[in-house]
mmCIF file of C-alpha atoms and ligand atoms in Angstrom:
data_model
loop_
_atom_site.group_PDB
_atom_site.id
_atom_site.type_symbol
_atom_site.label_atom_id
_atom_site.label_comp_id
_atom_site.label_asym_id
_atom_site.label_seq_id
_atom_site.Cartn_x
_atom_site.Cartn_y
_atom_site.Cartn_z
ATOM 1 C CA MET A 72 -23.323 -1.789 5.003
ATOM 2 C CA ALA A 73 -26.687 -0.553 3.670
ATOM 3 C CA GLY A 74 -26.605 3.195 2.964
ATOM 4 C CA LYS A 75 -22.815 3.429 3.215
ATOM 5 C CA ARG A 76 -21.988 5.624 0.231
ATOM 6 C CA ASN A 77 -18.639 7.099 1.246
ATOM 7 C CA VAL A 78 -16.164 4.210 1.373
ATOM 8 C CA ALA A 79 -12.419 4.423 2.177
ATOM 9 C CA VAL A 80 -10.034 1.484 1.951
ATOM 10 C CA LEU A 81 -6.460 1.173 3.258
ATOM 11 C CA THR A 82 -4.470 -1.704 1.766
ATOM 12 C CA GLY A 83 -1.120 -3.185 2.778
ATOM 13 C CA ALA A 84 1.213 -5.887 1.532
ATOM 14 C CA GLY A 85 -1.297 -8.595 2.535
ATOM 15 C CA ILE A 86 -3.611 -7.725 -0.377
ATOM 16 C CA SER A 87 -0.792 -8.570 -2.805
ATOM 17 C CA ALA A 88 0.281 -11.776 -1.024
ATOM 18 C CA GLU A 89 -2.081 -13.876 -3.184
ATOM 19 C CA SER A 90 -0.495 -12.293 -6.256
ATOM 20 C CA GLY A 91 2.766 -13.892 -5.186
ATOM 21 C CA LEU A 92 4.429 -10.825 -3.644
ATOM 22 C CA GLY A 93 6.084 -11.296 -0.250
ATOM 23 C CA THR A 94 4.852 -9.304 2.723
ATOM 24 C CA PHE A 95 7.171 -7.463 5.110
ATOM 25 C CA ARG A 96 6.231 -8.920 8.483
ATOM 26 C CA GLY A 97 4.416 -12.029 9.581
ATOM 27 C CA LYS A 98 5.691 -15.583 9.135
ATOM 28 C CA GLU A 99 7.101 -15.396 5.598
ATOM 29 C CA GLY A 100 7.857 -11.657 5.860
ATOM 30 C CA ILE A 101 10.949 -10.474 4.022
ATOM 31 C CA TRP A 102 11.874 -8.225 6.939
ATOM 32 C CA ASN A 103 12.498 -11.354 9.002
ATOM 33 C CA LYS A 104 15.841 -11.890 7.326
ATOM 34 C CA MET A 105 16.837 -8.245 7.118
ATOM 35 C CA ARG A 106 16.193 -5.237 9.326
ATOM 36 C CA PRO A 107 13.837 -2.810 7.541
ATOM 37 C CA GLU A 108 16.100 0.153 8.360
ATOM 38 C CA GLU A 109 18.959 -1.531 6.430
ATOM 39 C CA LEU A 110 17.009 -1.833 3.198
ATOM 40 C CA ALA A 111 14.316 0.838 3.315
ATOM 41 C CA SER A 112 16.072 3.943 4.633
ATOM 42 C CA MET A 113 18.413 6.606 3.246
ATOM 43 C CA GLU A 114 21.082 5.569 5.807
ATOM 44 C CA GLY A 115 20.846 1.971 4.626
ATOM 45 C CA PHE A 116 21.013 3.063 0.998
ATOM 46 C CA MET A 117 24.033 5.358 1.523
ATOM 47 C CA ALA A 118 25.808 2.604 3.475
ATOM 48 C CA ASN A 119 25.178 -0.100 0.889
ATOM 49 C CA PRO A 120 23.503 1.134 -2.316
ATOM 50 C CA GLU A 121 24.293 -2.099 -4.182
ATOM 51 C CA LEU A 122 22.490 -4.244 -1.573
ATOM 52 C CA VAL A 123 19.451 -1.956 -1.586
ATOM 53 C CA TRP A 124 19.348 -1.936 -5.407
ATOM 54 C CA GLU A 125 19.689 -5.727 -5.412
ATOM 55 C CA TRP A 126 16.618 -5.932 -3.152
ATOM 56 C CA TYR A 127 14.524 -3.540 -5.229
ATOM 57 C CA ASN A 128 15.582 -5.185 -8.508
ATOM 58 C CA TYR A 129 14.637 -8.569 -7.036
ATOM 59 C CA ARG A 130 11.210 -7.203 -6.020
ATOM 60 C CA ARG A 131 10.764 -5.677 -9.486
ATOM 61 C CA SER A 132 11.571 -9.039 -11.100
ATOM 62 C CA VAL A 133 8.944 -10.813 -8.954
ATOM 63 C CA LEU A 134 6.474 -8.007 -9.700
ATOM 64 C CA ALA A 135 7.033 -8.420 -13.462
ATOM 65 C CA GLU A 136 5.324 -11.844 -13.196
ATOM 66 C CA ALA A 137 2.629 -10.770 -10.721
ATOM 67 C CA LYS A 138 -1.013 -10.190 -11.612
ATOM 68 C CA PRO A 139 -3.737 -8.437 -9.627
ATOM 69 C CA ASN A 140 -5.870 -10.914 -7.662
ATOM 70 C CA PRO A 141 -9.674 -10.921 -7.028
ATOM 71 C CA ALA A 142 -9.233 -8.497 -4.117
ATOM 72 C CA HIS A 143 -7.625 -5.854 -6.362
ATOM 73 C CA HIS A 144 -10.315 -6.378 -9.029
ATOM 74 C CA ALA A 145 -13.156 -6.110 -6.504
ATOM 75 C CA LEU A 146 -11.831 -2.747 -5.258
ATOM 76 C CA ALA A 147 -11.665 -1.460 -8.850
ATOM 77 C CA LYS A 148 -15.325 -2.441 -9.351
ATOM 78 C CA TRP A 149 -16.316 -0.936 -6.005
ATOM 79 C CA GLU A 150 -14.701 2.386 -7.039
ATOM 80 C CA SER A 151 -16.920 2.632 -10.112
ATOM 81 C CA ALA A 152 -20.098 1.550 -8.288
ATOM 82 C CA CYS A 153 -19.743 3.754 -5.208
ATOM 83 C CA PRO A 154 -20.674 7.472 -5.117
ATOM 84 C CA LYS A 155 -17.559 8.319 -3.068
ATOM 85 C CA PHE A 156 -14.694 5.802 -2.961
ATOM 86 C CA THR A 157 -11.106 6.440 -1.792
ATOM 87 C CA LEU A 158 -8.414 3.790 -2.234
ATOM 88 C CA ILE A 159 -5.354 4.385 -0.050
ATOM 89 C CA THR A 160 -2.427 1.999 -0.350
ATOM 90 C CA GLN A 161 0.881 1.496 1.434
ATOM 91 C CA ASN A 162 1.922 -0.794 -1.396
ATOM 92 C CA VAL A 163 4.358 0.329 -4.061
ATOM 93 C CA ASP A 164 3.558 -2.513 -6.504
ATOM 94 C CA GLY A 165 1.036 -0.788 -8.805
ATOM 95 C CA LEU A 166 -1.321 -3.818 -8.771
ATOM 96 C CA HIS A 167 -4.364 -1.659 -7.922
ATOM 97 C CA GLN A 168 -3.808 0.403 -11.087
ATOM 98 C CA MET A 169 -3.258 -2.806 -13.098
ATOM 99 C CA ALA A 170 -6.628 -4.086 -11.826
ATOM 100 C CA GLY A 171 -8.326 -0.923 -13.134
ATOM 101 C CA SER A 172 -8.507 1.319 -10.064
ATOM 102 C CA LYS A 173 -8.505 4.865 -11.456
ATOM 103 C CA SER A 174 -7.548 6.843 -8.371
ATOM 104 C CA VAL A 175 -4.986 5.324 -5.998
ATOM 105 C CA LEU A 176 -3.409 7.264 -3.123
ATOM 106 C CA GLU A 177 0.113 5.759 -2.944
ATOM 107 C CA LEU A 178 1.278 6.751 0.535
ATOM 108 C CA HIS A 179 4.704 5.142 0.130
ATOM 109 C CA GLY A 180 5.402 5.949 -3.524
ATOM 110 C CA SER A 181 5.943 3.502 -6.356
ATOM 111 C CA ILE A 182 8.599 0.852 -7.013
ATOM 112 C CA LYS A 183 8.151 1.532 -10.744
ATOM 113 C CA ILE A 184 9.869 4.906 -10.656
ATOM 114 C CA ASN A 185 13.445 5.995 -9.954
ATOM 115 C CA ARG A 186 14.382 9.375 -8.526
ATOM 116 C CA CYS A 187 17.714 11.134 -9.043
ATOM 117 C CA LEU A 188 19.565 12.050 -5.840
ATOM 118 C CA SER A 189 21.092 15.085 -7.594
ATOM 119 C CA CYS A 190 18.401 16.640 -9.817
ATOM 120 C CA ALA A 191 15.325 14.878 -8.265
ATOM 121 C CA GLN A 192 14.043 13.992 -11.749
ATOM 122 C CA GLU A 193 11.648 11.023 -11.621
ATOM 123 C CA SER A 194 11.412 8.451 -14.397
ATOM 124 C CA SER A 195 10.214 4.906 -14.975
ATOM 125 C CA ASP A 196 12.476 4.510 -18.033
ATOM 126 C CA GLU A 197 15.548 2.298 -18.192
ATOM 127 C CA PRO A 198 18.521 4.134 -16.572
ATOM 128 C CA VAL A 199 20.963 5.605 -19.116
ATOM 129 C CA ARG A 200 24.074 4.311 -17.395
ATOM 130 C CA TYR A 201 25.365 2.480 -14.349
ATOM 131 C CA GLU A 202 28.111 3.031 -11.784
ATOM 132 C CA GLY A 203 28.833 -0.636 -11.121
ATOM 133 C CA LYS A 204 25.372 -1.922 -10.167
ATOM 134 C CA ILE A 205 24.002 1.524 -9.289
ATOM 135 C CA PRO A 206 21.773 3.097 -11.960
ATOM 136 C CA CYS A 207 22.505 6.754 -12.736
ATOM 137 C CA CYS A 208 20.605 9.703 -14.164
ATOM 138 C CA SER A 209 21.458 11.494 -17.414
ATOM 139 C CA CYS A 210 22.719 14.344 -15.185
ATOM 140 C CA GLY A 211 25.259 11.915 -13.720
ATOM 141 C CA GLY A 212 23.564 11.659 -10.334
ATOM 142 C CA ARG A 213 22.815 8.315 -8.684
ATOM 143 C CA LEU A 214 19.234 7.004 -8.832
ATOM 144 C CA ARG A 215 17.169 5.672 -5.911
ATOM 145 C CA PRO A 216 13.813 3.855 -5.987
ATOM 146 C CA GLY A 217 10.873 6.309 -5.954
ATOM 147 C CA VAL A 218 9.493 4.969 -2.669
ATOM 148 C CA VAL A 219 9.146 6.515 0.813
ATOM 149 C CA TRP A 220 11.758 5.114 3.210
ATOM 150 C CA PHE A 221 11.700 5.037 7.000
ATOM 151 C CA GLY A 222 12.355 8.503 8.393
ATOM 152 C CA GLU A 223 11.144 10.161 5.174
ATOM 153 C CA MET A 224 8.047 12.308 4.873
ATOM 154 C CA LEU A 225 5.084 10.903 2.982
ATOM 155 C CA PRO A 226 3.878 12.918 -0.043
ATOM 156 C CA GLU A 227 1.982 15.812 1.602
ATOM 157 C CA ALA A 228 -0.966 16.095 -0.793
ATOM 158 C CA VAL A 229 -1.541 12.320 -0.849
ATOM 159 C CA LEU A 230 -1.395 12.068 2.947
ATOM 160 C CA SER A 231 -3.838 14.925 3.537
ATOM 161 C CA GLN A 232 -6.327 13.390 1.051
ATOM 162 C CA ALA A 233 -5.987 10.090 2.938
ATOM 163 C CA PHE A 234 -6.611 11.800 6.288
ATOM 164 C CA ARG A 235 -9.642 13.628 4.900
ATOM 165 C CA ALA A 236 -11.137 10.451 3.400
ATOM 166 C CA SER A 237 -10.627 8.562 6.688
ATOM 167 C CA THR A 238 -12.386 11.352 8.612
ATOM 168 C CA GLU A 239 -15.336 11.695 6.198
ATOM 169 C CA CYS A 240 -16.055 8.090 5.188
ATOM 170 C CA ASP A 241 -18.921 6.060 6.627
ATOM 171 C CA LEU A 242 -17.325 2.691 5.821
ATOM 172 C CA PHE A 243 -13.569 1.990 6.235
ATOM 173 C CA LEU A 244 -11.793 -1.229 5.287
ATOM 174 C CA ALA A 245 -8.258 -2.069 6.459
ATOM 175 C CA VAL A 246 -7.077 -4.873 4.154
ATOM 176 C CA GLY A 247 -3.862 -6.886 4.607
ATOM 177 C CA THR A 248 -1.939 -4.429 6.736
ATOM 178 C CA SER A 249 -0.139 -5.117 10.004
ATOM 179 C CA ALA A 250 -1.055 -1.572 11.102
ATOM 180 C CA ALA A 251 2.548 -1.173 12.287
ATOM 181 C CA VAL A 252 3.840 1.674 10.130
ATOM 182 C CA TYR A 253 2.911 5.301 10.805
ATOM 183 C CA PRO A 254 1.386 7.620 9.783
ATOM 184 C CA ALA A 255 -0.554 5.087 7.590
ATOM 185 C CA ALA A 256 -1.503 3.022 10.635
ATOM 186 C CA SER A 257 -3.307 6.017 12.167
ATOM 187 C CA LEU A 258 -5.876 6.067 9.318
ATOM 188 C CA PRO A 259 -8.059 3.163 10.542
ATOM 189 C CA GLU A 260 -8.100 4.697 14.055
ATOM 190 C CA ILE A 261 -9.144 8.090 12.615
ATOM 191 C CA ALA A 262 -11.979 6.407 10.685
ATOM 192 C CA PHE A 263 -13.126 4.540 13.788
ATOM 193 C CA GLU A 264 -13.048 7.695 15.921
ATOM 194 C CA SER A 265 -14.902 9.614 13.199
ATOM 195 C CA GLY A 266 -17.787 7.154 13.471
ATOM 196 C CA ALA A 267 -17.219 5.052 10.344
ATOM 197 C CA LEU A 268 -18.090 1.371 10.311
ATOM 198 C CA THR A 269 -14.615 -0.217 10.342
ATOM 199 C CA ILE A 270 -13.856 -3.696 9.010
ATOM 200 C CA GLU A 271 -10.421 -5.293 9.166
ATOM 201 C CA ILE A 272 -9.523 -8.094 6.754
ATOM 202 C CA ASN A 273 -6.405 -9.867 7.961
ATOM 203 C CA LEU A 274 -5.351 -13.453 8.585
ATOM 204 C CA GLU A 275 -3.849 -12.363 11.921
ATOM 205 C CA HIS A 276 -4.733 -9.916 14.675
ATOM 206 C CA THR A 277 -3.111 -6.484 14.537
ATOM 207 C CA PRO A 278 -2.980 -3.465 16.904
ATOM 208 C CA PHE A 279 -6.138 -2.283 15.123
ATOM 209 C CA THR A 280 -8.128 -5.488 15.560
ATOM 210 C CA GLU A 281 -9.711 -4.729 18.909
ATOM 211 C CA SER A 282 -10.989 -1.314 17.806
ATOM 212 C CA ALA A 283 -12.344 -2.500 14.437
ATOM 213 C CA HIS A 284 -16.105 -3.213 14.446
ATOM 214 C CA PHE A 285 -15.456 -6.433 12.530
ATOM 215 C CA HIS A 286 -12.339 -8.534 11.986
ATOM 216 C CA LEU A 287 -12.606 -10.970 9.069
ATOM 217 C CA ALA A 288 -9.855 -13.571 9.532
ATOM 218 C CA ALA A 289 -9.834 -14.461 5.846
ATOM 219 C CA GLN A 290 -7.706 -14.143 2.752
ATOM 220 C CA ALA A 291 -8.198 -10.788 1.051
ATOM 221 C CA GLY A 292 -8.838 -12.567 -2.283
ATOM 222 C CA LEU A 293 -11.954 -14.142 -0.752
ATOM 223 C CA ALA A 294 -13.185 -11.536 1.736
ATOM 224 C CA VAL A 295 -12.898 -8.357 -0.379
ATOM 225 C CA PRO A 296 -14.992 -9.652 -3.318
ATOM 226 C CA ALA A 297 -17.539 -11.036 -0.811
ATOM 227 C CA LEU A 298 -17.771 -7.667 0.960
ATOM 228 C CA TYR A 299 -18.125 -5.849 -2.363
ATOM 229 C CA HIS A 300 -21.003 -8.138 -3.391
ATOM 230 C CA ALA A 301 -22.702 -7.688 -0.025
ATOM 231 C CA TRP A 302 -22.297 -3.901 -0.265
ATOM 232 C CA SER A 303 -23.519 -3.694 -3.838
ATOM 233 C CA HIS A 304 -26.444 -5.991 -3.085
ATOM 234 C CA CYS A 305 -27.792 -3.806 -0.286
ATOM 235 C CA ASN A 306 -26.878 -0.498 -1.928
ATOM 236 C CA MET A 307 -27.367 -1.023 -5.634
ATOM 237 C CA THR A 308 -30.818 -2.572 -5.099
ATOM 238 C CA ALA A 309 -31.657 0.299 -2.697
ATOM 239 C CA SER A 310 -30.614 2.914 -5.278
ATOM 240 C CA ASN A 311 -32.559 1.035 -8.021
ATOM 241 C CA ASN A 312 -35.693 1.170 -5.810
ATOM 242 C CA THR A 313 -35.323 4.925 -5.056
HETATM 243 C C1 BV8 B 540 7.666 9.130 8.860
HETATM 244 C C2 BV8 B 540 9.309 1.446 1.784
HETATM 245 C C3 BV8 B 540 7.883 11.244 9.664
HETATM 246 C C4 BV8 B 540 8.689 1.220 0.493
HETATM 247 C C5 BV8 B 540 8.167 1.395 3.898
HETATM 248 C C6 BV8 B 540 7.987 4.722 16.751
HETATM 249 C C7 BV8 B 540 6.609 4.838 16.896
HETATM 250 C C8 BV8 B 540 5.799 5.274 15.840
HETATM 251 C C9 BV8 B 540 6.382 5.616 14.612
HETATM 252 C C10 BV8 B 540 7.742 5.486 14.471
HETATM 253 C C11 BV8 B 540 8.542 5.045 15.515
HETATM 254 N N1 BV8 B 540 9.816 5.029 15.072
HETATM 255 C C12 BV8 B 540 9.852 5.446 13.789
HETATM 256 C C13 BV8 B 540 8.599 5.743 13.427
HETATM 257 C C14 BV8 B 540 8.158 6.221 12.112
HETATM 258 C C15 BV8 B 540 8.159 5.090 11.106
HETATM 259 C C16 BV8 B 540 7.368 3.912 11.623
HETATM 260 O O1 BV8 B 540 6.151 3.938 11.627
HETATM 261 N N2 BV8 B 540 8.085 2.853 12.062
HETATM 262 C C17 BV8 B 540 7.392 1.684 12.574
HETATM 263 C C18 BV8 B 540 8.045 0.428 12.038
HETATM 264 C C19 BV8 B 540 7.417 1.754 14.103
HETATM 265 N N3 BV8 B 540 7.494 5.640 9.947
HETATM 266 C C20 BV8 B 540 8.230 6.309 9.043
HETATM 267 O O2 BV8 B 540 9.422 6.445 9.102
HETATM 268 C C21 BV8 B 540 7.422 6.965 7.938
HETATM 269 N N4 BV8 B 540 7.838 8.321 7.830
HETATM 270 O O3 BV8 B 540 7.120 8.839 9.887
HETATM 271 O O4 BV8 B 540 8.203 10.320 8.644
HETATM 272 C C22 BV8 B 540 8.963 12.188 9.766
HETATM 273 C C23 BV8 B 540 10.013 12.177 8.872
HETATM 274 C C24 BV8 B 540 10.991 13.116 9.012
HETATM 275 C C25 BV8 B 540 10.897 14.047 10.036
HETATM 276 C C26 BV8 B 540 9.834 14.018 10.925
HETATM 277 C C27 BV8 B 540 8.863 13.094 10.808
HETATM 278 C C28 BV8 B 540 7.713 6.290 6.600
HETATM 279 C C29 BV8 B 540 7.006 4.971 6.560
HETATM 280 C C30 BV8 B 540 7.207 4.321 5.183
HETATM 281 C C31 BV8 B 540 8.315 3.348 5.290
HETATM 282 N N5 BV8 B 540 8.453 2.639 4.032
HETATM 283 N N6 BV8 B 540 8.576 0.724 2.829
HETATM 284 C C32 BV8 B 540 8.917 -0.205 0.113
HETATM 285 O O5 BV8 B 540 10.078 -0.583 -0.110
HETATM 286 O O6 BV8 B 540 7.913 -0.919 0.064
HETATM 287 S S1 BV8 B 540 7.288 0.603 5.103
HETATM 288 C C33 BV8 B 540 6.838 -0.982 4.657
HETATM 289 O O7 BV8 B 540 5.908 -1.390 5.645
HETATM 290 C C34 BV8 B 540 6.052 -1.060 3.347
HETATM 291 O O8 BV8 B 540 6.042 0.131 2.613
HETATM 292 C C35 BV8 B 540 4.624 -1.360 3.780
HETATM 293 O O9 BV8 B 540 3.755 -0.563 3.064
HETATM 294 C C36 BV8 B 540 4.647 -0.938 5.194
HETATM 295 C C37 BV8 B 540 3.569 -1.526 6.054
HETATM 296 O O10 BV8 B 540 3.604 -2.932 5.948
HETATM 297 P P1 BV8 B 540 2.218 -3.660 5.526
HETATM 298 O O11 BV8 B 540 1.804 -3.139 4.207
HETATM 299 O O12 BV8 B 540 1.240 -3.562 6.650
HETATM 300 O O13 BV8 B 540 2.712 -5.144 5.323
HETATM 301 P P2 BV8 B 540 3.107 -6.169 6.471
HETATM 302 O O14 BV8 B 540 3.948 -7.215 5.850
HETATM 303 O O15 BV8 B 540 3.619 -5.427 7.669
HETATM 304 O O16 BV8 B 540 1.700 -6.806 6.902
HETATM 305 C C38 BV8 B 540 1.012 -7.614 5.977
HETATM 306 C C39 BV8 B 540 -0.261 -8.020 6.682
HETATM 307 O O17 BV8 B 540 -1.080 -8.736 5.760
HETATM 308 C C40 BV8 B 540 -0.017 -8.926 7.863
HETATM 309 O O18 BV8 B 540 -0.769 -8.441 8.980
HETATM 310 C C41 BV8 B 540 -0.566 -10.294 7.410
HETATM 311 O O19 BV8 B 540 -1.218 -10.979 8.475
HETATM 312 C C42 BV8 B 540 -1.579 -9.894 6.385
HETATM 313 N N7 BV8 B 540 -1.775 -10.846 5.293
HETATM 314 C C43 BV8 B 540 -0.832 -11.625 4.676
HETATM 315 N N8 BV8 B 540 -1.402 -12.327 3.673
HETATM 316 C C44 BV8 B 540 -2.728 -11.976 3.644
HETATM 317 C C45 BV8 B 540 -2.966 -11.044 4.676
HETATM 318 N N9 BV8 B 540 -4.181 -10.530 4.918
HETATM 319 C C46 BV8 B 540 -5.207 -10.932 4.124
HETATM 320 N N10 BV8 B 540 -5.056 -11.818 3.115
HETATM 321 C C47 BV8 B 540 -3.841 -12.347 2.844
HETATM 322 N N11 BV8 B 540 -3.722 -13.225 1.852
HETATM 323 ZN ZN1 ZN B 541 19.668 13.727 -12.273
#
């Protein structure tokens, strides 16, 4: 990792597993019980808004007790120590920001905000009123969680910054993602094809594993701080000697 000064990192639900948040797939994945399209799509929401709100409210209640773990903190430190550092996340939990990361590209939005289906206003405040269990906007419209569902476009500006960072970086980390959801899952491939050193940190193998230069089968909370220390050791000392 010596001389790697343009670092890009893609994180998934696995980086927040050690903070107590469930992942989507894998053994204990929450998708196992439900089909993702039922809970994380506009069709699913229109068919059963109460069920979808129950799921997001449950996730918000778990998140209220969750704290960033050493992996989140290491990425926040890496951002301040590295000349060019881009943090791209598929997570909607806001733990990177809580750990001190200043710039976070949230590909799939944020669970902390609600968006009005009628006037599109976004807010993280308490809803003003409810229709049964469904929170509503001051304009009267129903609210939905401010996340990107299946079949929905990702925020254009955020996605193009993520593509650019993956093309230009010289070191790319894929941390705790099953590399199953597109277009996010194309980012590690783009980095690899653009000549970056690619390292995957995941307890299991994913579709990206065989094209990564290194696969660290370790918990993110251990491997990310270790990688940051290795990087800073061979880059900070180098820059101190120059
Ligand atoms: C779009 C909502 C375009 C927010 C989510 C067929 C082929 C290719 C693509 C498609 C296809 N059919 C449909 C598509 C498109 C679809 C898609 O990719 N589907 C997949 C499933 C095939 N994508 C979309 O719909 C996207 N939009 O393409 O629009 C379009 C639109 C209109 C018109 C034209 C074009 C939208 C994708 C966003 C969907 N929203 N969630 C929320 O509620 O959270 S996706 C959901 O999965 C989450 O957001 C999450 O971010 C995402 C990815 O999951 P991961 O983060 O990777 O988590 P996962 O549980 O899967 O894996 C965790 C990993 O961590 C595991 O590997 C595990 O081993 C590891 N791990 C666990 N613990 C640890 C660990 N690793 C290290 N340490 C640990 N401690
Ligand atoms: Zn409204």
